[in-house]
Short mmCIF file of C-alpha atoms in Angstrom, two decimals:
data_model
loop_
_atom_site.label_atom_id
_atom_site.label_comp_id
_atom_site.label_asym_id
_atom_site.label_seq_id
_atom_site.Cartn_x
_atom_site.Cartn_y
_atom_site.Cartn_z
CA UNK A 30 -32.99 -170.23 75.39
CA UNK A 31 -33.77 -170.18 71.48
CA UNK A 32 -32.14 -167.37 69.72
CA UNK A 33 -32.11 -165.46 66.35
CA UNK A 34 -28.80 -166.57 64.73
CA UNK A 35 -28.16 -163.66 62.13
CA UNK A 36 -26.70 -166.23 59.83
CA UNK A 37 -29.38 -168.22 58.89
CA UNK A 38 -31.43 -167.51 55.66
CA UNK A 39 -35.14 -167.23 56.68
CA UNK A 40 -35.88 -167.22 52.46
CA UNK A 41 -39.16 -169.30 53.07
CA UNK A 42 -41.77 -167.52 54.81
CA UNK A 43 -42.79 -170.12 57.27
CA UNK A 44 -39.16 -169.99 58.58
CA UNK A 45 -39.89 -166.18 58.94
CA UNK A 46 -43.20 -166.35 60.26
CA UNK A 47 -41.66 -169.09 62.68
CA UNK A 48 -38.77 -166.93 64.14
CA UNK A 49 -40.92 -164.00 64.66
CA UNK A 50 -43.30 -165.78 66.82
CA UNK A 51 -40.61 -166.99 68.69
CA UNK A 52 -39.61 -163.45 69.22
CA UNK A 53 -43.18 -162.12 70.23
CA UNK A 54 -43.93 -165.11 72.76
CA UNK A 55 -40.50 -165.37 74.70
CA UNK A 56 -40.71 -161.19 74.85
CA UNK A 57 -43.63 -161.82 76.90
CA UNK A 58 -42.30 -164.52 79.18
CA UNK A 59 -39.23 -162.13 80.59
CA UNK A 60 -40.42 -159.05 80.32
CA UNK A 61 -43.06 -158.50 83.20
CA UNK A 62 -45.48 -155.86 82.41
CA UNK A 63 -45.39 -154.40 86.05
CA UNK A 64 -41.55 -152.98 86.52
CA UNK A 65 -42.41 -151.62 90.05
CA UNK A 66 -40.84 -152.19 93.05
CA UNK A 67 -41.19 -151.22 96.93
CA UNK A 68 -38.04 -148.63 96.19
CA UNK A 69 -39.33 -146.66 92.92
CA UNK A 70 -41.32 -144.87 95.22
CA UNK A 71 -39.71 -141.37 95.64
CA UNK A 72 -39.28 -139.54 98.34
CA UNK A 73 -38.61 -142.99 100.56
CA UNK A 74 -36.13 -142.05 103.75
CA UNK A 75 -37.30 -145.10 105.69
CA UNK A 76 -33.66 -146.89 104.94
CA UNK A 77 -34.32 -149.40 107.93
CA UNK A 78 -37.42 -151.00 105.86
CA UNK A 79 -34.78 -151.10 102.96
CA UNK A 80 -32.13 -152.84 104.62
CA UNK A 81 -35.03 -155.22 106.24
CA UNK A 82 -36.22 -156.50 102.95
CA UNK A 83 -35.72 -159.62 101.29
CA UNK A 84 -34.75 -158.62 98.03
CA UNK A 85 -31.90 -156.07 97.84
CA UNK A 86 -31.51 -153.26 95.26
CA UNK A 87 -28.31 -154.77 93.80
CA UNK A 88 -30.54 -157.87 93.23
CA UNK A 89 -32.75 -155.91 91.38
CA UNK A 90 -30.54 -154.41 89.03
CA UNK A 91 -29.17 -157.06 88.20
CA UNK A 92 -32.57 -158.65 86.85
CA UNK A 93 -33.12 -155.66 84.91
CA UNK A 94 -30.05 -155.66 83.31
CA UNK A 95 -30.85 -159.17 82.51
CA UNK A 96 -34.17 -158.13 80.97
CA UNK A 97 -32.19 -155.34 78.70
CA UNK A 98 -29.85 -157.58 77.63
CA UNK A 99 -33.17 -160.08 76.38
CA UNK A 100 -35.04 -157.24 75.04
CA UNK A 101 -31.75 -156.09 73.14
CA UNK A 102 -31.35 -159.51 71.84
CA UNK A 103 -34.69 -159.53 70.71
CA UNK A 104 -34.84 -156.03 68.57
CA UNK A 105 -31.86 -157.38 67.07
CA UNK A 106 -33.13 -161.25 65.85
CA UNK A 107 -36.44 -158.73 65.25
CA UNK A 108 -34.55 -156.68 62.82
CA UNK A 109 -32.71 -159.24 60.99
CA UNK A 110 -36.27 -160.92 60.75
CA UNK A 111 -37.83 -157.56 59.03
CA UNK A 112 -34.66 -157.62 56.71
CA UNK A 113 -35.48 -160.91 55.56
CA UNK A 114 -38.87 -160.22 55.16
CA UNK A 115 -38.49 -156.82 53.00
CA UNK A 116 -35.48 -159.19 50.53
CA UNK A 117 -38.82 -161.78 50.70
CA UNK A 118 -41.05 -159.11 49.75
CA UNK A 119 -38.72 -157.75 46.72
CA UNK A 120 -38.76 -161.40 45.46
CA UNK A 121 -42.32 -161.90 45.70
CA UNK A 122 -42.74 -159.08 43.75
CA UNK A 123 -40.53 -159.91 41.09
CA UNK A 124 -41.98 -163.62 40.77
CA UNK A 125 -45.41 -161.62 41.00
CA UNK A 126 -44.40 -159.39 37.85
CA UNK A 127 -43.00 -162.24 35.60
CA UNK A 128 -45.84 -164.67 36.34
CA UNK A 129 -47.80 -161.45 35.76
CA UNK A 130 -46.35 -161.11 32.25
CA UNK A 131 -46.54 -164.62 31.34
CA UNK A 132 -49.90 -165.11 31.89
CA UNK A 133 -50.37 -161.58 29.54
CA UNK A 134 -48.36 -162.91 27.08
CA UNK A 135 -50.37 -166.58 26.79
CA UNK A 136 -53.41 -164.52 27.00
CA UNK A 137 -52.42 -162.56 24.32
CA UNK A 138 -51.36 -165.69 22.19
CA UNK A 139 -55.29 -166.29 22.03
CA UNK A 140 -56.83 -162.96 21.93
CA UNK A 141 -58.14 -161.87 18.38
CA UNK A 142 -55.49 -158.55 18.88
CA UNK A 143 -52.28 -161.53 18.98
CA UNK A 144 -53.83 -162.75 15.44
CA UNK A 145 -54.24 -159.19 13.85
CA UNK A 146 -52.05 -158.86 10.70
CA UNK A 147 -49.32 -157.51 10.80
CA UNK A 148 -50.97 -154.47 8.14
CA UNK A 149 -53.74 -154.36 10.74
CA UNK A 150 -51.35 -153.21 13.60
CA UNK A 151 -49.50 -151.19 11.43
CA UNK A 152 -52.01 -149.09 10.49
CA UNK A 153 -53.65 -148.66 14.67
CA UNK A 154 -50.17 -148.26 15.82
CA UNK A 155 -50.73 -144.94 13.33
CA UNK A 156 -53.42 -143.89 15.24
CA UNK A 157 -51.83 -144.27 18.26
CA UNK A 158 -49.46 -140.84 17.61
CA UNK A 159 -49.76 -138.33 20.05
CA UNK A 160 -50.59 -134.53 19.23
CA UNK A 161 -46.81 -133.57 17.26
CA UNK A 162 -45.40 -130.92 19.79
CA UNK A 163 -42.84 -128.97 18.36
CA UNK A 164 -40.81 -128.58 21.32
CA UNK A 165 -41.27 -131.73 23.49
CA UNK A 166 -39.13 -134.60 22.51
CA UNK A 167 -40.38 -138.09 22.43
CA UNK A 168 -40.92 -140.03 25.69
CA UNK A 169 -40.81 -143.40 26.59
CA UNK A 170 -44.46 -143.57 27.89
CA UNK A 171 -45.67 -142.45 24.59
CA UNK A 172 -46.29 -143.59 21.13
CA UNK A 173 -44.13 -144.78 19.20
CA UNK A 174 -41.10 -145.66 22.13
CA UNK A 175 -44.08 -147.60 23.79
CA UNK A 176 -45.54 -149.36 21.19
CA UNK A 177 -42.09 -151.15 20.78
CA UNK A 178 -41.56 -151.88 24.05
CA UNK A 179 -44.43 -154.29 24.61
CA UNK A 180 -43.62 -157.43 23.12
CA UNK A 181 -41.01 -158.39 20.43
CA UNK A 182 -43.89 -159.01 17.75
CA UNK A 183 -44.54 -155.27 18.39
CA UNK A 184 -40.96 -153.98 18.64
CA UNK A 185 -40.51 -155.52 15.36
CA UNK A 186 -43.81 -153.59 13.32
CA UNK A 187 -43.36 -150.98 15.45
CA UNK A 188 -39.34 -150.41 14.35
CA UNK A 189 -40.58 -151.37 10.25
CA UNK A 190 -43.60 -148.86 10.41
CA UNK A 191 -42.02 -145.82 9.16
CA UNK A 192 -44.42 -143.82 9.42
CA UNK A 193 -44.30 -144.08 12.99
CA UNK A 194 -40.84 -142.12 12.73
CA UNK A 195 -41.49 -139.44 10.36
CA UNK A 196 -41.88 -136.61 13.30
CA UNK A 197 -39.23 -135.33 15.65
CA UNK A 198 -38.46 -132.88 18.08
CA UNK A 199 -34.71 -133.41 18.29
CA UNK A 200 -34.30 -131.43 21.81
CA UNK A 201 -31.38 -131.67 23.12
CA UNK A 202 -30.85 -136.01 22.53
CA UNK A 203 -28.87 -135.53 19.49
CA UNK A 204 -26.17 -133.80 21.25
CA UNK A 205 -26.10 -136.24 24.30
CA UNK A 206 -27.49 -139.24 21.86
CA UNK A 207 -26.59 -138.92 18.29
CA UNK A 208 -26.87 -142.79 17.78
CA UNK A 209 -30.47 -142.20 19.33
CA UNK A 210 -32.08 -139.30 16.76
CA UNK A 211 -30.04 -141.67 14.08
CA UNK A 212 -31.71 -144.39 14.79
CA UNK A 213 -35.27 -142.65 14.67
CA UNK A 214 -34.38 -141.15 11.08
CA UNK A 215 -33.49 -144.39 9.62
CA UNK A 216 -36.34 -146.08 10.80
CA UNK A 217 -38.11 -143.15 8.69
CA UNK A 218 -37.30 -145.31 5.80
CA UNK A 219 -36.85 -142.34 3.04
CA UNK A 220 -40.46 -141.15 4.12
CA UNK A 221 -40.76 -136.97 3.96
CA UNK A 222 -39.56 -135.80 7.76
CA UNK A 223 -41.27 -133.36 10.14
CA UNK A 224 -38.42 -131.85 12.16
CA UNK A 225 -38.55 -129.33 15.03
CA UNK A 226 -35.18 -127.30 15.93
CA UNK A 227 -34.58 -125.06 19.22
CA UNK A 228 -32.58 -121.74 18.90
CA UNK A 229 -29.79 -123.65 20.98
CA UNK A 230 -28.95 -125.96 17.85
CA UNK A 231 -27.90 -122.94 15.85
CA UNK A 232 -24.31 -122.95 18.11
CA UNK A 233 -23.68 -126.44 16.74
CA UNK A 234 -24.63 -125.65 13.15
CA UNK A 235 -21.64 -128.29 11.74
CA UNK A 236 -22.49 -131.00 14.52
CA UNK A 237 -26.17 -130.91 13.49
CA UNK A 238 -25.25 -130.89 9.68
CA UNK A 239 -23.08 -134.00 10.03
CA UNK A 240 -26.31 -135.92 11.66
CA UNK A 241 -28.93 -134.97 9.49
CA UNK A 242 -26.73 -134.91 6.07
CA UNK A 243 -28.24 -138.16 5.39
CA UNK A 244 -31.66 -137.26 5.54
CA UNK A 245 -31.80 -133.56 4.11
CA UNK A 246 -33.93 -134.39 1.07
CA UNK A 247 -36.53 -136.08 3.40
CA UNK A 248 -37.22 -133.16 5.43
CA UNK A 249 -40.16 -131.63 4.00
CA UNK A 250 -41.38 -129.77 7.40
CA UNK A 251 -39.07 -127.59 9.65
CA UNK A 252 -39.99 -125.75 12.86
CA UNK A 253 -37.12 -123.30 14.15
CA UNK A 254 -37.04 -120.41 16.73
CA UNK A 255 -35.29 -117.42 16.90
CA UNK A 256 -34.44 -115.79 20.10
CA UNK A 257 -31.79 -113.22 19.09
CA UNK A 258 -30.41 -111.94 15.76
CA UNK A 259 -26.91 -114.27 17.31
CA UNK A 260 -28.72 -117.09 16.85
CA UNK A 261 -29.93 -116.79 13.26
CA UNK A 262 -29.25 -119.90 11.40
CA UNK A 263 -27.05 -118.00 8.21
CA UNK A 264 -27.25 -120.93 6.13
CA UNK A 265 -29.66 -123.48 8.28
CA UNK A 266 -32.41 -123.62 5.76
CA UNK A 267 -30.78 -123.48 2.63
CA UNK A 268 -29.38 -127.08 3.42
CA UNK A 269 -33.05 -128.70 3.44
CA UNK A 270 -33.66 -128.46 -0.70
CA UNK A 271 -36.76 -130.42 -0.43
CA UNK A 272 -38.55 -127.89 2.75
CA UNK A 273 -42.45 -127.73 2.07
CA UNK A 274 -43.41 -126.55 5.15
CA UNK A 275 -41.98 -123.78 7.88
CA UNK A 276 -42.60 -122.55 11.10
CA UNK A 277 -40.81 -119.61 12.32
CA UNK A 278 -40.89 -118.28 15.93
CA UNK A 279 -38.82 -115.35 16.63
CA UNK A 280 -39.02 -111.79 18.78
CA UNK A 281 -36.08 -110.17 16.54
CA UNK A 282 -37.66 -107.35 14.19
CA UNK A 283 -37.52 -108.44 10.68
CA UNK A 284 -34.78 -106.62 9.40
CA UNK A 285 -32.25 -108.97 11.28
CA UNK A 286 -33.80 -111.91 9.75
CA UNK A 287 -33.53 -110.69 6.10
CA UNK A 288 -30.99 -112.92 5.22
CA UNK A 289 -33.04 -115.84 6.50
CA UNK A 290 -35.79 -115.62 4.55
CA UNK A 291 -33.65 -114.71 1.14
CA UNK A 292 -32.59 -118.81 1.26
CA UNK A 293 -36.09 -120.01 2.10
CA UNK A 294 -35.92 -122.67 -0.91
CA UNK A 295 -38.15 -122.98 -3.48
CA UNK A 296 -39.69 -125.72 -2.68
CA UNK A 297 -41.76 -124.35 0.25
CA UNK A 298 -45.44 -124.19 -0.12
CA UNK A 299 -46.25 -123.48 3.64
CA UNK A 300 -45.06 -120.41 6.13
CA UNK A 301 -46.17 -120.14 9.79
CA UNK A 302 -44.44 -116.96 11.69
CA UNK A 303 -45.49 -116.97 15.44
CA UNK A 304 -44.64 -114.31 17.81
CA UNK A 305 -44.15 -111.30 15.45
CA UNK A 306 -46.82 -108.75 13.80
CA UNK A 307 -45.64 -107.57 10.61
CA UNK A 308 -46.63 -104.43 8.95
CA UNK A 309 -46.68 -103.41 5.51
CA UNK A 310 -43.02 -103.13 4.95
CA UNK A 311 -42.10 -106.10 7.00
CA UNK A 312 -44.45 -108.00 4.20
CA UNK A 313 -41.89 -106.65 0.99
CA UNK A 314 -39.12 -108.12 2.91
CA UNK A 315 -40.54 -111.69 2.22
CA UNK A 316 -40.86 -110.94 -1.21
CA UNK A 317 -39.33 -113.63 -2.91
CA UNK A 318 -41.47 -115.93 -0.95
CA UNK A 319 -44.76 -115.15 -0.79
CA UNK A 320 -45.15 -116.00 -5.03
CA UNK A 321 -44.94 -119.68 -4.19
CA UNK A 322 -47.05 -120.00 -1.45
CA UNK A 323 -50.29 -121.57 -1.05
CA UNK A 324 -50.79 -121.78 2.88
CA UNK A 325 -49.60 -118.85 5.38
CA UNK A 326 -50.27 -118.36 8.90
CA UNK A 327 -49.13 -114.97 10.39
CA UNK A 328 -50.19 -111.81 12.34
CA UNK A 329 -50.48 -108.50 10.66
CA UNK A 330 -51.23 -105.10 12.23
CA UNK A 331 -51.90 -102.94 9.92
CA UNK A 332 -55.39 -103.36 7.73
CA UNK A 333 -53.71 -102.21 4.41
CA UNK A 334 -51.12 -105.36 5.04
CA UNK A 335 -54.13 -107.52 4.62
CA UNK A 336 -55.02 -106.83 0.73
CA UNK A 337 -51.11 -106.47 0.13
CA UNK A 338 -50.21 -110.12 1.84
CA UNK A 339 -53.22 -111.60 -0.77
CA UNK A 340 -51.60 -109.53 -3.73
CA UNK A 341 -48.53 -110.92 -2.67
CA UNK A 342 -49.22 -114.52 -2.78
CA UNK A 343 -51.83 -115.27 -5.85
CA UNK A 344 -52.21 -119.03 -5.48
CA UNK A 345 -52.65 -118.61 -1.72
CA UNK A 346 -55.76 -121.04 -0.77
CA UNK A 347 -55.70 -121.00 3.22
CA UNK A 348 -54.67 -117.99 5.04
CA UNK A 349 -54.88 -117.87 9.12
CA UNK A 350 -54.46 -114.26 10.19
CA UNK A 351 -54.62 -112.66 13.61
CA UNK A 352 -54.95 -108.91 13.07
CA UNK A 353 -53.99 -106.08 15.65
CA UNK A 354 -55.01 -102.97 13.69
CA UNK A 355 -54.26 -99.63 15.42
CA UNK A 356 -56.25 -97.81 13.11
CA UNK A 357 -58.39 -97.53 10.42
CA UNK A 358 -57.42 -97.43 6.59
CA UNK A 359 -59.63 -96.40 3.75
CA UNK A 360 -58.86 -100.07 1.49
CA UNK A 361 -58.73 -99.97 -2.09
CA UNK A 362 -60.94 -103.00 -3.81
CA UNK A 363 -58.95 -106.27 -4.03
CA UNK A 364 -59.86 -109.48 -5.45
CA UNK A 365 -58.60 -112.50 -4.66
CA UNK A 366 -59.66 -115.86 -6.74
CA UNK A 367 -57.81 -119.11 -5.21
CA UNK A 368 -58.19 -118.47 -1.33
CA UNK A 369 -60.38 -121.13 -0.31
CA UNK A 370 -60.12 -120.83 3.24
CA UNK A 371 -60.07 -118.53 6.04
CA UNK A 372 -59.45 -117.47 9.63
CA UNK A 373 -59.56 -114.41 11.43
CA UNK A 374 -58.62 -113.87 15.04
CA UNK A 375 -58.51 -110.68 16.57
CA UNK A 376 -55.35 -110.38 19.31
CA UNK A 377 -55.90 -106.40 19.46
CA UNK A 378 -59.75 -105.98 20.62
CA UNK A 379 -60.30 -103.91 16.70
CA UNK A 380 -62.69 -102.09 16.54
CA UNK A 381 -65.49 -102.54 14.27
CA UNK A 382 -65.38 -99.85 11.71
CA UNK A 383 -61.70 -101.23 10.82
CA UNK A 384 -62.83 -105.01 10.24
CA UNK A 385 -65.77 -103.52 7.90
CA UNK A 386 -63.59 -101.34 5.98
CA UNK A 387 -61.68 -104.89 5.44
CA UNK A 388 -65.01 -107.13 4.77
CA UNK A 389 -66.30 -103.87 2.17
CA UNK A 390 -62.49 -104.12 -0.04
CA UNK A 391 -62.38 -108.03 0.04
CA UNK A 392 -64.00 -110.20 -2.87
CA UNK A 393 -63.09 -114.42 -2.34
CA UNK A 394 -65.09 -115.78 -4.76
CA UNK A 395 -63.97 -119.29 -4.25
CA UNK A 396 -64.28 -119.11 0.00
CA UNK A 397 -65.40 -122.04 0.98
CA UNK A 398 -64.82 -121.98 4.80
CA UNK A 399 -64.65 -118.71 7.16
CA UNK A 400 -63.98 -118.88 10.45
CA UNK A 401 -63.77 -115.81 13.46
CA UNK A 402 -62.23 -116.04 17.16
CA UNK A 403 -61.72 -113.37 19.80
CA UNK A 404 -63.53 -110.85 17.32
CA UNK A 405 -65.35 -108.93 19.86
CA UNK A 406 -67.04 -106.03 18.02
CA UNK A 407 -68.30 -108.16 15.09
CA UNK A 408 -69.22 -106.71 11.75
CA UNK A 409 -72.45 -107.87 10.93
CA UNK A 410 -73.26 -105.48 8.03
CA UNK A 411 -69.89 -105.87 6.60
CA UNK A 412 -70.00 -109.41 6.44
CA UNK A 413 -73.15 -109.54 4.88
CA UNK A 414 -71.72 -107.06 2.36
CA UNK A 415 -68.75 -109.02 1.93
CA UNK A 416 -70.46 -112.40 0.84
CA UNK A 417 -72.80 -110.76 -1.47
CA UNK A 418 -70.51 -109.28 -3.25
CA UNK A 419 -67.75 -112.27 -3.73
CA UNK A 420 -70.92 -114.35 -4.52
CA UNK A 421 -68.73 -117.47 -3.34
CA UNK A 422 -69.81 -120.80 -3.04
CA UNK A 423 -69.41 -120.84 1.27
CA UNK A 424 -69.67 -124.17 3.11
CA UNK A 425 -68.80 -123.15 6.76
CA UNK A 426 -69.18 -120.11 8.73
CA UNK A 427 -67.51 -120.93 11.90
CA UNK A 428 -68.26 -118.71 15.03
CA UNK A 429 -65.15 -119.29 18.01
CA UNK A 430 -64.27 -118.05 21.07
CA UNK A 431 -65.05 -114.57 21.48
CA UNK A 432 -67.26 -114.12 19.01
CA UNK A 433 -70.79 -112.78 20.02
CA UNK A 434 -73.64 -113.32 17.35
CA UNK A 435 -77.04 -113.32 17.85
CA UNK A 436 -79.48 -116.10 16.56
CA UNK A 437 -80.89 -113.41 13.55
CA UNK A 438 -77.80 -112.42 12.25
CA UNK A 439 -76.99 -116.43 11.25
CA UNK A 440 -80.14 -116.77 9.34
CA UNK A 441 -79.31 -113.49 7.89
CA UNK A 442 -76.09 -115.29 6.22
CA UNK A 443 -78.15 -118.25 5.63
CA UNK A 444 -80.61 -116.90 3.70
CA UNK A 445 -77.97 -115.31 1.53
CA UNK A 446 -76.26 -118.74 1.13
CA UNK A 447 -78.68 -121.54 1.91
CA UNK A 448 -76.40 -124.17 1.60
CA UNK A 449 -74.30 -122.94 4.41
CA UNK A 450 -73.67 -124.08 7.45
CA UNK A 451 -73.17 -122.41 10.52
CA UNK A 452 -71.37 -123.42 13.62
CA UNK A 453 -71.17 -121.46 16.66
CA UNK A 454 -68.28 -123.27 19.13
CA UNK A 455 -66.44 -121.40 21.93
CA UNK A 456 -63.38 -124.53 22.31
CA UNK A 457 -62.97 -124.18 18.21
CA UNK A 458 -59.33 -123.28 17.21
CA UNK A 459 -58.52 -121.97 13.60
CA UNK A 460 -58.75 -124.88 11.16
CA UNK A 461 -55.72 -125.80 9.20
#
């Protein structure tokens, strides 16, 4: 009788195929399919027709235990037989993947994309950078960790594109990874940085100092959060001389971040604070800031905070401002002449008579660009008021989510600035 010897390599898949139809056909030789005999039949108390029979029950046994012991011999040379065809299959599978790749790669030596200059690919790898999240590190499925990873023509303009490596989140890889966040900085190539810190990197102020000493008069952009008045960073942002642009994120009330903001450099041009509505006297606190700035983003909630925030900042050309007035304030007149752009959003449902009493003190006369979200009670008659008086040369009226106009209040504002443009979009964020 043939058997499965557990020794033998069954690498070629005829040998496989071979041994497990040796298997299925000598299963079907031994093992009858009818198992019955005169004696399974239960009750049976006639033992003078057993003894009388030809065949005893010890007979009987004994064949069966001679078909278990084939059967058992069988699952066993069956099993070794699926073992060598799953380590077959894994093989396959591997040749399939590198003939796979070759045949990509010699299909890419004649494809127009293989003969691109080098310039060429540098410049679409650009445009192949996600949306910069502050707070997601880079991943390996994404631009640019995937763009090197294709081929080693890529890896190589990938790696000498800096600006590929001018953004980074540095999560928590530059404790675990230091050579890793290194690496990316370098390959920055003395470019201006965009950096985003979490609150945790303020315990491991001198760790984080030591790896981004080399680069601290690249880093132009900085987003940081604050989650609790322990956690303020005493002398974080005073060691980035060359900071343009910040993002701050923080529930503590402003008072514990005083000494924060009094070493915001003077280099910064840009200030985003998220998560925090600041009133009049929050607003004197950033003082020594607000001078230099030509591009804040921040939520007030108080309407006399409005005026005051412009007279703070005089070369201040885009403003985004979400207002949660409580109240209504009889304005003074202000006049601001730089701002160029801005966007309201309304995170407090105000009511009408408060946004009006803001449109009838306001003068821009160099708006260009307007823009409204979540405004639900809109001020028609103010805004009307507002751009005949500034008498500003307006380019884009920009109607978001949550703003209800009707079709005669647009041509209203159009036929007080015929040149403008009106754009009524639902999905529209706040520009820039």
């Amino acid at each position: 009788m043939q058997t499965v010897n557990s020794n033998v390599d069954f690498s070629p898949v005829p040998d496989i195929v071979g041994a497990l139809q040796t298997i299925l056909a000598r299963s079907q030789v031994i093992i009858p399919i009818d198992l019955d005999t005169p004696y399974a039949k239960f009750p049976n108390t006639d033992h003078s027709a057993i003894e009388l029979k030809d065949q005893s029950i010890s007979a009987i046994i004994t064949e069966r235990q001679q078909q278990l012991d084939a059967v058992l011999h069988d699952i066993s040379g069956l099993q070794i037989v699926m073992d060598n065809i799953n380590n077959l299959r894994q093989q396959l599978v591997k040749k399939k993947d590198k003939i796979t790749q070759s045949m990509n790669l010699h299909k890419g030596l004649v494809s127009a994309l293989w003969r691109f200059p080098t310039e060429v690919l540098s410049h679409i790898f650009e445009r192949c950078l996600p949306e910069f999240d502050e707070w997601l590190p880079p991943l390996n499925q994404q631009a640019p960790m995937l763009l090197s990873q294709v081929c080693r023509r890529w890896r190589g303009i990938a790696v000498g594109t800096s600006n590929l490596w001018c953004r980074l989140c540095m999560g928590n890889l530059w404790q675990r990874v230091p050579s890793c966040c290194d690496s990316w900085l370098k390959r920055s190539q003395g470019r201006p940085l965009s950096l985003a810190l979490h609150p945790s990197h303020i315990n491991h102020l001198d760790e984080l100092r030591s790896l981004l000493q080399p680069y601290i008069n690249q880093i132009s952009s900085l987003s940081i959060g604050f989650c609790c008045s322990d956690c303020l960073p005493e002398v974080v942002i005073a060691d980035f001389p060359a900071l343009q642009e910040l993002t701050i994120s923080m529930d503590n009330p402003i008072p514990a971040v005083t000494p924060f903001i009094s070493q915001l450099p003077f280099t910064l041009r840009s200030l985003k604070v998220t998560q925090l509505s600041l009133n009049l006297e929050d607003l004197s606190l950033f003082n020594p800031v607000w001078a230099r700035l030509t591009n804040v983003e921040i939520d007030i909630c108080q309407p006399n905070a409005f005026p005051q925030l412009l007279h703070l900042c005089p070369d201040l050309s885009s403003l985004t401002i979400a207002v949660e007035f409580r109240g209504t304030q009889v304005l003074e007149p202000f006049t601001h002449t730089k701002l160029q752009s801005l966007c309201i959003s309304d995170s407090f449902n105000t009511d009408t008579t408060a946004l009006s009493g803001l449109f009838n003190a306001l003068s821009l006369p160099n708006l260009r660009a307007l823009e409204a979200r979540y405004v639900q009670q809109w001020p028609h008659e103010g805004l009307k008021a507002f751009l005949t008086r500034s008498n500003c040369p307006l380019e884009s009226l920009v109607f978001g989510a949550g703003v209800r106009t009707t079709d005669e209040q647009r041509a209203e504002y159009v036929a007080l600035i015929p040149s403008l443009q009106v754009v009524v979009d639902s999905n529209r964020g706040c520009f820039a």
